[in-house]
Coordinates of C-alpha atoms and ligand atoms in Angstrom, one line a residue:
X1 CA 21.9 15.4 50.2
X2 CA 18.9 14.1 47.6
X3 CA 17.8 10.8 47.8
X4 CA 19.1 8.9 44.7
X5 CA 17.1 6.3 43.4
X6 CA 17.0 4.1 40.7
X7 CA 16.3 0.7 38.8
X8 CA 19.2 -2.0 38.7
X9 CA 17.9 -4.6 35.7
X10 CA 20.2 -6.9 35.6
X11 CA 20.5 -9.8 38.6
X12 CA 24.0 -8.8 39.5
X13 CA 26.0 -12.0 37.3
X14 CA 28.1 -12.4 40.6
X15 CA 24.7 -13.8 42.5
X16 CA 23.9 -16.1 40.0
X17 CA 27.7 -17.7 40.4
X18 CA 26.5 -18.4 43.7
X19 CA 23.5 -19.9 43.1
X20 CA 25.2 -22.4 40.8
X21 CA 28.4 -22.9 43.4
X22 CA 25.3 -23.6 46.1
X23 CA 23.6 -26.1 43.5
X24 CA 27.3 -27.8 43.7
X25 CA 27.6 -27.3 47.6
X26 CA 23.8 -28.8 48.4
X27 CA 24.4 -32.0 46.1
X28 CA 27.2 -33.8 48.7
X29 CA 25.2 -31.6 51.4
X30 CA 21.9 -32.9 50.9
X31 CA 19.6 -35.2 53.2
X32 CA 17.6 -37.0 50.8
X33 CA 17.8 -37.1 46.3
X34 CA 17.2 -33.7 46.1
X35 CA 17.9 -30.9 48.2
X36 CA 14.8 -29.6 49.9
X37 CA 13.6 -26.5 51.6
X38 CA 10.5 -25.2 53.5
X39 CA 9.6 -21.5 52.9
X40 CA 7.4 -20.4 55.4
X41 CA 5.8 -16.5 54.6
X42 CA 4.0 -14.4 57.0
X43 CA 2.5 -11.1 56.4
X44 CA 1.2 -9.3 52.9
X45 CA 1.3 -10.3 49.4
X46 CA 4.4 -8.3 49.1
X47 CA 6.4 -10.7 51.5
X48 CA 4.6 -13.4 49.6
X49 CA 5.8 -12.0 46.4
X50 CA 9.6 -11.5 48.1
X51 CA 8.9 -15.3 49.0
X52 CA 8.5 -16.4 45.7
X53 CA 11.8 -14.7 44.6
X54 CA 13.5 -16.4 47.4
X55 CA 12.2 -19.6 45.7
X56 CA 12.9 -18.5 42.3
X57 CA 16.6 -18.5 43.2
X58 CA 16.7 -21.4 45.3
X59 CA 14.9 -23.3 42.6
X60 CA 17.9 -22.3 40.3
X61 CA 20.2 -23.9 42.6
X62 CA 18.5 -26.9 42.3
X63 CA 15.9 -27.0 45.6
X64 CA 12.7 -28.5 45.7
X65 CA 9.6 -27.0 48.2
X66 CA 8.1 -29.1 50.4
X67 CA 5.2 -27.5 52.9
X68 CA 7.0 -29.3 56.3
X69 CA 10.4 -28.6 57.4
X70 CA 10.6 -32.3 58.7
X71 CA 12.9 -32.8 55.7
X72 CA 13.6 -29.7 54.7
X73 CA 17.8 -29.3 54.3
X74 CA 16.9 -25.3 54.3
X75 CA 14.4 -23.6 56.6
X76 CA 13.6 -20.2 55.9
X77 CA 10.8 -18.0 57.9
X78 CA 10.1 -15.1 55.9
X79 CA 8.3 -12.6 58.5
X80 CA 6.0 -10.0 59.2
X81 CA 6.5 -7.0 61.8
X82 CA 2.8 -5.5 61.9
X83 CA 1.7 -6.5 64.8
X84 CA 2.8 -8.6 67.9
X85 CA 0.6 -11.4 67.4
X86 CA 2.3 -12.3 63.5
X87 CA 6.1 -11.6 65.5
X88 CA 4.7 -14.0 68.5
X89 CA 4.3 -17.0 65.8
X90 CA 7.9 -16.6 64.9
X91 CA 9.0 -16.8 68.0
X92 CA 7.3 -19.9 68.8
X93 CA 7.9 -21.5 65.5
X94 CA 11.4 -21.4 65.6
X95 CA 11.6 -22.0 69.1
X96 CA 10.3 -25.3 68.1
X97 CA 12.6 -25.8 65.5
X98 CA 15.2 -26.8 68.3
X99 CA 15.2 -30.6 68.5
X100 CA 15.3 -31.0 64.5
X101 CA 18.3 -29.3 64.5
X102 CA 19.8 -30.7 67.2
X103 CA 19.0 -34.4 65.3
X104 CA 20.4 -32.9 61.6
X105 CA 22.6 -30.3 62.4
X106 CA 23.3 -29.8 58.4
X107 CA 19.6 -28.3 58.2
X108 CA 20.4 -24.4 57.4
X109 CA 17.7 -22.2 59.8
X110 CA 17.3 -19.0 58.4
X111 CA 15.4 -15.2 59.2
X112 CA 14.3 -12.9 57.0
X113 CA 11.8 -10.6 56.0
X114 CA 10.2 -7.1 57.7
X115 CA 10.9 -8.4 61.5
X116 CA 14.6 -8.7 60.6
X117 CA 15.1 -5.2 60.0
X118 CA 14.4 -3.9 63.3
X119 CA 17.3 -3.6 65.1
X120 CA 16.0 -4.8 68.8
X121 CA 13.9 -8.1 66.9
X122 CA 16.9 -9.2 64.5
X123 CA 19.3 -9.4 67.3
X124 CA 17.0 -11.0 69.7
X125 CA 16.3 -13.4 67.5
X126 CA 20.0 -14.1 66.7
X127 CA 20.9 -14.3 70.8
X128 CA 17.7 -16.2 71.7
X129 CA 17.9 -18.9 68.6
X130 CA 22.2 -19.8 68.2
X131 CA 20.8 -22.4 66.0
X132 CA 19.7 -19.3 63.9
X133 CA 22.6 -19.5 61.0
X134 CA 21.4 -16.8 58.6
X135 CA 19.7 -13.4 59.5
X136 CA 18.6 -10.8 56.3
X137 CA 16.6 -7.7 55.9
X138 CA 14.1 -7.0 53.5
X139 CA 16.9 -4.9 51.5
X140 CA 19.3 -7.7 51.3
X141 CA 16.7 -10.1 48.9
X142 CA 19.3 -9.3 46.2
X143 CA 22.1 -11.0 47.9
X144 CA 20.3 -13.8 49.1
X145 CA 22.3 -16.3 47.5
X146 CA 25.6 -14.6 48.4
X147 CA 24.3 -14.5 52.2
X148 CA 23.4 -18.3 51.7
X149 CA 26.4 -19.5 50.0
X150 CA 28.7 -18.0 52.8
X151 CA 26.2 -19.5 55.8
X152 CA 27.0 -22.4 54.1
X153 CA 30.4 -22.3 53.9
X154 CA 31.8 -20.2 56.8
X155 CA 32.2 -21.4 59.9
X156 CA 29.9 -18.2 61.4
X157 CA 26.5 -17.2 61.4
X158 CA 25.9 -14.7 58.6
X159 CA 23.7 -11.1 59.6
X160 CA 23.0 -8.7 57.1
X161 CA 20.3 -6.0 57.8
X162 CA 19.7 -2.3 57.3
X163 CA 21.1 -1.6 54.0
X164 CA 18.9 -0.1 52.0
X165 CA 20.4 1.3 48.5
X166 CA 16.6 2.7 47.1
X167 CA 17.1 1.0 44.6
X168 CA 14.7 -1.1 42.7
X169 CA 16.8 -4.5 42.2
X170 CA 15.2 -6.6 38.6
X171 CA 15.8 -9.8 37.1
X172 CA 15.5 -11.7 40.2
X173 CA 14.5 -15.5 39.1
X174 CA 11.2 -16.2 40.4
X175 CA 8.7 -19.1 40.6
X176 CA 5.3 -18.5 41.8
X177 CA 3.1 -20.6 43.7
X178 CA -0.1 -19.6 42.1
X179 CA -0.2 -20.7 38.8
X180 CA -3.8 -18.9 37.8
X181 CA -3.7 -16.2 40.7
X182 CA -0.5 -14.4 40.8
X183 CA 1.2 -10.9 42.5
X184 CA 2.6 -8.7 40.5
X185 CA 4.3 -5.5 42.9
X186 CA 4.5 -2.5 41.1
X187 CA 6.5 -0.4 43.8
X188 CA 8.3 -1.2 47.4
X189 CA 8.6 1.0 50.5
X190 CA 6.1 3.6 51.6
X191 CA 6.7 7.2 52.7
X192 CA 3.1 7.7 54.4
X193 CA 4.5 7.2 58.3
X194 CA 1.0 6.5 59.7
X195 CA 1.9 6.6 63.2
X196 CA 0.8 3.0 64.2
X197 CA 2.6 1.5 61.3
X198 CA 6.1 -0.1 61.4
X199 CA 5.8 -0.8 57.4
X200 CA 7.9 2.5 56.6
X201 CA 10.8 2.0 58.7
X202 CA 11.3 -2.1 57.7
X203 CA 10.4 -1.6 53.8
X204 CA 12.3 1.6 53.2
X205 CA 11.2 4.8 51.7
X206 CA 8.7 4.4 48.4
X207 CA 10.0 3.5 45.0
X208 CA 8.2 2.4 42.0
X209 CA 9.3 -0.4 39.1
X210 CA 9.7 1.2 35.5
X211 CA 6.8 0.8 33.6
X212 CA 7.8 -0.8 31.1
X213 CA 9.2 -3.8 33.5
X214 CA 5.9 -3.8 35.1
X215 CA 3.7 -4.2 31.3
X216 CA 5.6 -7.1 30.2
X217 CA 5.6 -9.2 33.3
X218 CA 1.4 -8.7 33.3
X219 CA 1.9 -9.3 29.3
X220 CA 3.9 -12.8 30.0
X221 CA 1.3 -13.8 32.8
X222 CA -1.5 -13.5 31.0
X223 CA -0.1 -15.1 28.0
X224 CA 1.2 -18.1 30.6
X225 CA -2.8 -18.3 32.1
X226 CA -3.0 -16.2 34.5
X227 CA -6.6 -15.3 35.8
X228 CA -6.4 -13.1 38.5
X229 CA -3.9 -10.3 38.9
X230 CA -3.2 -8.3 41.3
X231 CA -0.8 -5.1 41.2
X232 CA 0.9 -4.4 44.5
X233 CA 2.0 -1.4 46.5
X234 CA 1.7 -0.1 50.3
X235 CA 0.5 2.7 48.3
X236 CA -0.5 2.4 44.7
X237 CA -1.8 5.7 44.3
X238 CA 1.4 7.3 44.1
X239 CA 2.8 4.8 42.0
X240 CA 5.5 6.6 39.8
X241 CA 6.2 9.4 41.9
X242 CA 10.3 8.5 41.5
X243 CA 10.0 7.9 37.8
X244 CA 11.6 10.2 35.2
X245 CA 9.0 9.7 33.2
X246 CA 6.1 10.6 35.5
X247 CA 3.6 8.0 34.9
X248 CA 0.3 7.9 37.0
X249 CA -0.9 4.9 38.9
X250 CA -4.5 5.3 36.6
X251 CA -2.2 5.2 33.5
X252 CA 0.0 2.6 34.2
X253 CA -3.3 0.4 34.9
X254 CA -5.3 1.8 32.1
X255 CA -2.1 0.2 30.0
X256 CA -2.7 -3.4 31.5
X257 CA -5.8 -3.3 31.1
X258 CA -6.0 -2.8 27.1
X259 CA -3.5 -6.4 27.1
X260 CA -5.8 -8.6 25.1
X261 CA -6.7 -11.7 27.5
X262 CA -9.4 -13.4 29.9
X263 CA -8.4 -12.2 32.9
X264 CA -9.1 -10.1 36.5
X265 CA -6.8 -7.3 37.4
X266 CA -6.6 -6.2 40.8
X267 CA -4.9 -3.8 43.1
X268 CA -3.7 -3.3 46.6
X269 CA -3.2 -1.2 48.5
X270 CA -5.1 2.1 47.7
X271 CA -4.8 5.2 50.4
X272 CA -8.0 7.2 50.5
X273 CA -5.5 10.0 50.6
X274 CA -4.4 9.9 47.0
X275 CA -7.5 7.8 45.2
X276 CA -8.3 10.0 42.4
X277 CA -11.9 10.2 40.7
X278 CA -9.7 9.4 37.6
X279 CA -9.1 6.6 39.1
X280 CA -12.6 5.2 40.1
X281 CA -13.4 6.2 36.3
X282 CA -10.7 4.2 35.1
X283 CA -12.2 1.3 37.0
X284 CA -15.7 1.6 35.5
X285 CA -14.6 2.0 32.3
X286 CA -11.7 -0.9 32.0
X287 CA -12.6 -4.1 30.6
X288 CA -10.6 -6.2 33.4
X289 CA -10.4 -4.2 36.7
X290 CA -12.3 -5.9 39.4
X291 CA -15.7 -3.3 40.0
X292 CA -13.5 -3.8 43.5
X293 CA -11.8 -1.1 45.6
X294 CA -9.8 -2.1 48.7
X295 CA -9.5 1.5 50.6
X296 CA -8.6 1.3 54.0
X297 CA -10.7 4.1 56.4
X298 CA -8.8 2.5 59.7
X299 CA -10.9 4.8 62.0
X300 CA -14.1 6.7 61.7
X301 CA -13.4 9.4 64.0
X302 CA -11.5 12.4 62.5
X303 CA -9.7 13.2 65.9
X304 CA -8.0 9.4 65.5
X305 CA -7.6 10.0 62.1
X306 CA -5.4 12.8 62.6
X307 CA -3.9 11.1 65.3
X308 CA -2.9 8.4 62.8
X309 CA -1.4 10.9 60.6
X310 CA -3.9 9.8 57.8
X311 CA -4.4 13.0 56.1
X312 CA -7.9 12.4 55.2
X313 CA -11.1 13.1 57.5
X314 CA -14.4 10.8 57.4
X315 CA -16.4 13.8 54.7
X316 CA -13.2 13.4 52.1
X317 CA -13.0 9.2 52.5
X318 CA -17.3 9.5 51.6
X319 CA -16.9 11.4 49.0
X320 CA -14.8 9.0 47.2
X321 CA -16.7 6.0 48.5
X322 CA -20.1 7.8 46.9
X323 CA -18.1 8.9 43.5
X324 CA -17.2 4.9 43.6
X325 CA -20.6 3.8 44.3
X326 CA -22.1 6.2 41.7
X327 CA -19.5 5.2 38.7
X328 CA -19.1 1.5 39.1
X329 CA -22.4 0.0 39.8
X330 CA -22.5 -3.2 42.6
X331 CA -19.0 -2.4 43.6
X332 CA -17.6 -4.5 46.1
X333 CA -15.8 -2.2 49.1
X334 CA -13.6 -3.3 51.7
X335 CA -11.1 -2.0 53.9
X336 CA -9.2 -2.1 57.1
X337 CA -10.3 -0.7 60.3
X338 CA -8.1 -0.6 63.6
X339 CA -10.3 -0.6 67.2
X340 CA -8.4 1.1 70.0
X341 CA -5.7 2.9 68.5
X342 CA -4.1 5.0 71.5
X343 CA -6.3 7.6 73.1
X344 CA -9.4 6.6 71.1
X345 CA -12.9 6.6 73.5
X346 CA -15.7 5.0 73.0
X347 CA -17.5 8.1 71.2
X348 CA -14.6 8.1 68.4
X349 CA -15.5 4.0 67.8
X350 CA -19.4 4.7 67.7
X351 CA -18.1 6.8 64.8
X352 CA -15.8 3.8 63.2
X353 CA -19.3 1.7 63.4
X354 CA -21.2 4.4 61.7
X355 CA -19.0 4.8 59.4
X356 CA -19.3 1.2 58.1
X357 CA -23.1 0.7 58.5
X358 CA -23.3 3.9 55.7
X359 CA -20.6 1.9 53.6
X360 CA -21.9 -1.2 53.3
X361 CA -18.7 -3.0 53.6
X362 CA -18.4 -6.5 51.7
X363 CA -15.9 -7.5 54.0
X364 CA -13.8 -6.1 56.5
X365 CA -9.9 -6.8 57.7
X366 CA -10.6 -5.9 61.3
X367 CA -7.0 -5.6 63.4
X368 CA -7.0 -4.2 67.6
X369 CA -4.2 -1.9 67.7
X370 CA -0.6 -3.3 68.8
X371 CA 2.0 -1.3 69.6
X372 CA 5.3 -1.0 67.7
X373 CA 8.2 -0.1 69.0
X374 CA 10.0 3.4 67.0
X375 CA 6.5 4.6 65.8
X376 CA 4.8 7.5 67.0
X377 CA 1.7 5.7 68.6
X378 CA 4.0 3.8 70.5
X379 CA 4.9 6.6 73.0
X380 CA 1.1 8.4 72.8
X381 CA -1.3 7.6 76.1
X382 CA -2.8 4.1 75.7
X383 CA -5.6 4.2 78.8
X384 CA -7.8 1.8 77.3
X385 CA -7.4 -1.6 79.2
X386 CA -7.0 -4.5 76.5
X387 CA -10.7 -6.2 77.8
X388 CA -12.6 -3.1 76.8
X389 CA -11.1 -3.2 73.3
X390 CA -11.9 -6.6 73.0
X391 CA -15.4 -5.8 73.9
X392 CA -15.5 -3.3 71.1
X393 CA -13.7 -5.6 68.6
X394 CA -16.7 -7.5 68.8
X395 CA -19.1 -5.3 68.5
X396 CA -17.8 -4.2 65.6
X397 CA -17.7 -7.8 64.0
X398 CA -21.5 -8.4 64.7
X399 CA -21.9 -5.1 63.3
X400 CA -20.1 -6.0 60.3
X401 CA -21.6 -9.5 59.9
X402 CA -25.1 -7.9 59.8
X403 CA -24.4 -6.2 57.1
X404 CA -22.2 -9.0 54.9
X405 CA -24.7 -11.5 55.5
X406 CA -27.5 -8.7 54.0
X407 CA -25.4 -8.8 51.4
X408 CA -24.7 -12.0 50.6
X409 CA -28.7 -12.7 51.0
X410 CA -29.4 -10.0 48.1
X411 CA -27.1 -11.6 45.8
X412 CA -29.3 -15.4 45.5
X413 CA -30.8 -15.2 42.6
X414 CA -28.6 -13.7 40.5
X415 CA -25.8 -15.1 38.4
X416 CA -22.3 -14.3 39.2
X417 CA -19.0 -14.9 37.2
X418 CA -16.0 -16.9 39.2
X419 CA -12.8 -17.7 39.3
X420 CA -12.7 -21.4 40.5
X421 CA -10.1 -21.4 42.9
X422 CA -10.0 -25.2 44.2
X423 CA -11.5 -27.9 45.9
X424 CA -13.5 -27.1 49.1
X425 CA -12.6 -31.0 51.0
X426 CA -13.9 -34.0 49.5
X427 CA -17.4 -34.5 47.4
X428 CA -16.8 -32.1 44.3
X429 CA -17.8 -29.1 46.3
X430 CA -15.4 -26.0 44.5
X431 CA -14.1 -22.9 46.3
X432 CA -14.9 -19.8 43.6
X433 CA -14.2 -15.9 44.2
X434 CA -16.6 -13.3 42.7
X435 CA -14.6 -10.4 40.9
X436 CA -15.9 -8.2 44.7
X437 CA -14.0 -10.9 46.4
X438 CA -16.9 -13.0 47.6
X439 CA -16.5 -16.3 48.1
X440 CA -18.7 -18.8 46.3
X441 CA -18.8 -22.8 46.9
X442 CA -20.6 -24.6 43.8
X443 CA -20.8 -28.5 42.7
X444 CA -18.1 -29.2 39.9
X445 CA -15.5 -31.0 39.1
X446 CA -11.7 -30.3 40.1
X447 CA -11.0 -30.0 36.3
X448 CA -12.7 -26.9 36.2
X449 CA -10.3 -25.3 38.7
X450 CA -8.2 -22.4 37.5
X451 CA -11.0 -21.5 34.7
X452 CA -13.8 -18.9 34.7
X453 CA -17.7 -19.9 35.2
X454 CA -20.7 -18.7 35.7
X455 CA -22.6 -19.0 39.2
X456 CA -26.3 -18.9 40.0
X457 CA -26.6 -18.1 43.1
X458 CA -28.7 -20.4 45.3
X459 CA -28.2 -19.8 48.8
X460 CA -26.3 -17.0 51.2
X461 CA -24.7 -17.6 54.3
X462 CA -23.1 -14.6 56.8
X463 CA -20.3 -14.4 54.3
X464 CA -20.2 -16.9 51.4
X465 CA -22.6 -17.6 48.9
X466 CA -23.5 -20.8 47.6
X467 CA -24.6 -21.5 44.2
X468 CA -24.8 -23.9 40.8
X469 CA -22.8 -24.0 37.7
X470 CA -24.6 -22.6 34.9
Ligands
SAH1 N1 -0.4 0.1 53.2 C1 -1.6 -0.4 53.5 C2 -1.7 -1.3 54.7 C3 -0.5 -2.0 55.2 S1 -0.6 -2.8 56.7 C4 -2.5 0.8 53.8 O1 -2.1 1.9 54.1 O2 -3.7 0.6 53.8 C5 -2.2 -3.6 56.7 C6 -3.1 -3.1 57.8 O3 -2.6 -3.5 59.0 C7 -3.3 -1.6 57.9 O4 -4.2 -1.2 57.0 C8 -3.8 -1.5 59.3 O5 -5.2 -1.6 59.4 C9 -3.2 -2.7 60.0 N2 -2.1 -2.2 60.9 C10 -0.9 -1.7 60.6 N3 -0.2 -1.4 61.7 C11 -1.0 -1.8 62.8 C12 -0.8 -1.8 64.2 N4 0.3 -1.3 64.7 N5 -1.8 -2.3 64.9 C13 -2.9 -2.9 64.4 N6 -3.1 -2.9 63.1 C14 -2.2 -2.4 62.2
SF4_2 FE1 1.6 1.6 56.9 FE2 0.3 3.9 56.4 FE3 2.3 3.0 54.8 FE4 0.0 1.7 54.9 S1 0.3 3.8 54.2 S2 2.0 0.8 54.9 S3 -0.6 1.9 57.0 S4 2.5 3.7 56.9
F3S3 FE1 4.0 -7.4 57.5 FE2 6.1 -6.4 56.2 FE3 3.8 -6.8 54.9 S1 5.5 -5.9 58.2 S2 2.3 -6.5 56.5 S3 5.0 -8.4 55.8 S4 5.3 -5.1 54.6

């Protein structure tokens, strides 16, 4: 049987009855004036973005945020499954949750996000942590507040996980917590399967928002102020794939782009297997697209990079990098790059190094390999001891750092425009973000935070620049 998918606009009415019986529920419920809760996200902007819909409907029942759960009445860790380290902090977190319940056993203490769909994590998590009151998936955002009014309620722990409908789910409320820098996802799920990479099996399979959903929530957040955009996907470049209508990724951003405004657009993430030269001209020639491309390589050796199930080799991922570098002059290229995926020798990471001394990277999300369990990789011979890929991990940062810090030091001199992002401690020292995503710390005052300016730069460290207001 065909896949069905499809776009649900409307917030199911039924959901928003529940936020309002909750609003009822939380005001004799409470601890202090107003009911509080702590939303704590792990993992990409796309679980930051499902975090801000979570408080987008809590908010509508009446909730404030605070950034502790010491007084929180609803504790909610919104998690990431990619690798072991992010699922450790969960563990530990939660773990430590213990004695505040135990001292107000009202306080809710809820799971969600990509850990919870996977079948062995969810229901450890519910055996190990009885304190635990609410469990959902990723495909159950759209019934949070039904899930939260009945763990509220019912005198038993509430689990709902693994029911994905491929359906795209609108109209959920949502409050941001940017409010100059803001996510915008364009698409959910991926159907790539790289063989490392749990993402596929806890987001679903790879459906895209209707365009014109997508144009006028960039339209409202630029009129609302909005500085710095950025479009998110697992995948962007096959953005629209599900659509009746067709429409290309380069289209649909080519769109955006001709929205009147001061503003950056950005997007993330782009596989090297679908970026299009249509693309990379669309960049040059837009008037607000970062000259940025984020294009993860993950390995430089093509025997891993079969082995990942990448479907690119090292000659196709430089061509596009040279086409980018030709078109959009001083473009800023980063990426990801795994060390010691299974298998992988030493020769096949001299290769991954090679590769990014002829790139040029401006900066690099560097990752060792961690095994997770129902991916491919996870059964494939691993004989690599840990130590030795530790030892390579840093090789590759020095690596790296040589060539960021050339970077940086070719930049003083010139003048750059920023986004001033906020204040770098005490003594009017700002934090500021080139359009390449270089960070920039300049003398100014907080006022200026959330606005555009222009940066001489006066000094370069490894990996940030320093400079003046001009
Ligand atoms: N969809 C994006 C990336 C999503 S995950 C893409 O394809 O580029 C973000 C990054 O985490 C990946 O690019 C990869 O470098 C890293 N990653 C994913 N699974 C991993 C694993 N099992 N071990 C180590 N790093 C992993
Ligand atoms: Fe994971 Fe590959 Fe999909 Fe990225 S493209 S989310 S790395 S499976
Ligand atoms: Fe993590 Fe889920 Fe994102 S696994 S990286 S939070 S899609």
């Amino acid at each position: 049987m065909a896949e069905k998918f499809g776009t649900l606009r409307d917030f199911d009415s039924s959901q928003g009855e529940y936020l309002n019986l909750i609003y009822e529920i939380m005001e004799s419920r409470k601890r202090g004036d107003k009911p509080i809760a702590y939303i704590h996200t792990y993992g990409c902007q796309q679980n930051v973005a499902d975090g801000e819909r979570i408080k987008g409907m809590l908010s509508q029942a009446g909730f404030e945020f605070e950034d502790k759960p010491d007084n929180a009445d609803f504790i909610l860790y919104n998690t990431c499954a990619v690798r072991e380290h992010a699922e450790d902090r969960v563990f530990g977190n939660v773990g430590a949750l213990k004695n505040l319940k135990a001292k107000y056993p009202r306080t809710l203490i809820a799971l969600c996000g990509c850990m919870m769909e996977q079948k062995h994590i969810a229901e450890r998590m519910y055996k190990s942590f009885p304190y635990v009151g609410l469990v959902f998936g990723t495909h159950a955002l759209h019934l949070f507040p039904e899930l939260l009014y009945k763990a509220l309620t019912g005198s038993k722990r509430v689990y709902l996980r693994d029911n994905d409908d491929n359906m795209v789910h609108e109209g959920i409320p949502l409050r941001r917590d940017g409010s100059f820098k803001g996510w915008l996802p364009i698409m959910y799920g991926c159907n790539n399967f790289c063989t490392y990479c749990i993402v596929p099996y806890v987001r679903g399979r790879e459906r895209s928002r209707e365009k014109d959903i997508i144009i006028s929530e960039a339209e409202q957040m630029i009129r609302s102020g909005y500085k710095d955009i950025t479009l998110l996907g697992q995948n962007v470049n096959s953005y629209g794939k599900n659509l009746k209508d067709g429409v290309s990724f380069a289209e649909l951003i080519k769109t955006i782009d001709d929205i009147d405004g001061d503003y950056w657009l950005r997007f993330m993430t782009s596989h090297p297997k679908d970026c299009t030269k249509e693309l990379i001209d669309t960049i040059a020639q837009s008037k607000h697209i970062s000259k940025h491309l984020h294009l993860p390589f993950q390995s430089g050796s093509d025997r891993i990079l079969k082995a990942m199930n990448r479907h690119y080799d090292r000659k196709k991922y430089l061509e596009i990098i040279n086409y980018a570098k030709e078109k959009i002059p001083d473009v800023s290229l980063t990426s990801d790059v795994i060390v010691g995926f299974p298998g992988e020798t030493y020769e096949d990471f001299k290769e991954t190094l090679s590769l990014i001394r002829e790139v040029e990277y401006t900066s690099l999300f560097t990752f060792i390999y961690s095994p997770r369990v129902g991916t491919p990789a996870a059964a494939m011979d691993d004989p690599i001891p840990a130590s030795e890929k530790s030892k390579w991990f840093k090789e590759l940062l020095g690596v790296q750092e040589e060539i960021a810090s050339k970077r940086c030091a070719s930049m003083v001199g010139t003048v750059q425009k920023v986004l001033i992002e906020g204040e770098k401690g005490k003594g009017n020292i700002l934090n500021a973000r080139t359009s390449g995503n270089i960070i920039v710390e300049a003398e100014g005052s907080p006022e200026l935070v959330g606005t555009f300016q222009n940066v001489e730069v006066t000094k370069a460290g490894n990996w940030i620049l320093k400079g003046k207001i001009v």
